[in-house]
Coordinates of C-alpha atoms in Angstrom, one line a residue:
M3 CA 1.7 -6.1 -13.7
K4 CA 5.2 -4.8 -14.3
K5 CA 6.9 -5.2 -11.0
I6 CA 6.4 -5.1 -7.2
E7 CA 5.9 -1.4 -6.5
H8 CA 6.2 -1.6 -2.7
I9 CA 5.5 -3.7 0.3
G10 CA 3.2 -2.1 2.9
I11 CA 3.8 -2.7 6.6
A12 CA 1.2 -1.7 9.2
V13 CA 2.7 -0.1 12.3
K14 CA 1.3 1.3 15.5
S15 CA 3.5 4.4 15.4
L16 CA 5.7 6.0 12.7
E17 CA 7.5 7.8 15.5
T18 CA 8.6 4.4 16.9
S19 CA 9.0 2.5 13.6
N20 CA 10.8 5.0 11.5
P21 CA 14.0 4.9 13.6
L22 CA 13.9 1.1 13.6
F23 CA 13.7 0.9 9.8
E24 CA 16.3 3.7 9.5
K25 CA 18.7 1.4 11.4
L26 CA 17.7 -1.6 9.3
F27 CA 18.2 0.1 6.0
G28 CA 20.9 2.6 6.9
A29 CA 18.8 5.5 5.5
A30 CA 16.0 7.8 6.5
P31 CA 12.6 7.7 4.8
Y32 CA 12.6 9.6 1.5
K33 CA 9.0 10.7 1.9
E34 CA 6.3 11.0 4.5
E35 CA 2.8 12.0 3.8
E36 CA -0.8 11.7 5.1
V37 CA -3.6 10.2 3.0
A38 CA -6.7 11.5 4.8
S39 CA -9.1 9.5 2.7
E40 CA -7.6 6.3 3.9
G41 CA -6.9 7.5 7.5
V42 CA -3.2 6.9 7.3
K43 CA 0.2 8.5 7.6
T44 CA 2.9 6.9 5.6
S45 CA 6.7 6.9 5.3
F46 CA 8.6 5.4 2.4
F47 CA 12.0 3.8 2.5
M48 CA 14.2 2.7 -0.4
N49 CA 16.2 -0.6 0.0
G50 CA 18.1 -1.0 -3.2
P51 CA 15.5 -0.9 -6.0
N52 CA 12.8 -1.8 -3.5
K53 CA 10.3 0.4 -1.7
I54 CA 8.9 -0.3 1.8
E55 CA 5.8 1.7 3.0
L56 CA 5.1 2.0 6.7
L57 CA 1.4 2.8 7.4
E58 CA 0.1 4.3 10.7
A59 CA -3.6 4.8 11.3
T60 CA -4.8 8.3 12.0
N61 CA -8.2 7.2 13.3
E62 CA -9.9 4.1 14.8
E63 CA -11.9 3.5 11.6
S64 CA -8.9 3.3 9.4
P65 CA -8.3 0.0 7.6
I66 CA -4.8 0.0 9.2
A67 CA -6.3 0.4 12.7
K68 CA -8.6 -2.5 12.1
F69 CA -5.8 -4.6 10.6
I70 CA -3.6 -4.0 13.6
A71 CA -6.4 -4.7 16.1
K72 CA -7.1 -8.0 14.3
K73 CA -3.6 -9.2 13.3
G74 CA -1.1 -6.9 15.0
E75 CA 1.7 -5.0 13.2
G76 CA 3.2 -6.6 10.1
I77 CA 2.9 -6.9 6.3
H78 CA -0.4 -5.4 5.2
H79 CA -0.2 -5.5 1.4
I80 CA 1.9 -6.0 -1.7
A81 CA 1.6 -3.4 -4.3
F82 CA 2.2 -3.9 -8.0
D83 CA 3.1 -1.3 -10.6
V84 CA 0.7 -1.3 -13.6
E85 CA 0.7 0.7 -16.8
D86 CA -3.1 1.2 -17.1
I87 CA -4.9 0.7 -13.8
I88 CA -8.4 0.7 -15.4
A89 CA -7.5 -1.9 -18.0
E90 CA -5.8 -4.1 -15.3
M91 CA -8.9 -3.8 -13.0
E92 CA -11.1 -4.9 -15.9
R93 CA -8.7 -7.8 -16.8
L94 CA -8.6 -9.0 -13.2
K95 CA -12.4 -8.7 -12.7
G96 CA -12.7 -10.9 -15.9
E97 CA -10.4 -13.4 -14.3
G98 CA -12.8 -13.6 -11.2
F99 CA -10.9 -11.4 -8.7
I100 CA -13.0 -9.1 -6.5
I101 CA -11.9 -5.5 -6.7
L102 CA -12.5 -3.5 -3.5
N103 CA -13.1 -0.2 -5.2
D104 CA -15.1 0.5 -8.4
I105 CA -12.7 3.3 -9.6
P106 CA -9.1 4.0 -8.8
K107 CA -8.5 6.5 -6.0
K108 CA -5.5 8.8 -5.2
G109 CA -3.1 7.0 -2.9
A110 CA 0.3 7.9 -1.4
D111 CA 3.5 8.6 -3.4
N112 CA 1.7 10.2 -6.4
K113 CA -0.2 7.0 -7.4
L114 CA -3.7 6.0 -8.4
V115 CA -4.6 2.8 -6.5
A116 CA -7.1 0.0 -6.3
F117 CA -7.2 -3.1 -4.1
L118 CA -8.0 -6.8 -4.7
H119 CA -10.0 -8.5 -2.0
P120 CA -7.8 -11.0 0.0
K121 CA -10.5 -13.6 -0.2
T122 CA -9.7 -14.0 -3.9
T123 CA -5.9 -13.8 -3.6
N124 CA -5.1 -16.5 -1.0
G125 CA -5.4 -14.0 1.9
V126 CA -3.0 -11.4 0.5
L127 CA -4.2 -7.8 0.1
I128 CA -3.0 -6.8 -3.4
E129 CA -2.7 -3.1 -4.4
L130 CA -2.5 -2.0 -8.0
C131 CA -0.5 1.3 -8.5
Q132 CA -0.3 3.6 -11.4
E133 CA 1.9 6.7 -11.5
I134 CA -0.3 9.8 -11.8
R135 CA 0.7 11.5 -15.0

């Protein structure tokens, strides 16, 4: 893992949350997109060298909808930038971590992603991200 790639925050509404984070960071999101396979709409903000991803559910079955129903709005995951996502998934499996998907999938912001089960990471959902080349 090279660095923290972004912190994901679950929100009920991007329409409500984007202006709040614009005021907080003094800048508009640099990117907004929908990831239909995950049932989310996202917006990305830069804060210095750091990225913040806001996630809004687009349907009731979305992991974000379920997260908000259970825990409310807030930090959903921490994403780490990796050079080789397949190798990192294998390394982490070998260390005893549970990977939530067998193969990486296309995520937001031009990334391949995979998630580690929070049961094996002290309750924190960890996302691995590799830039799609």
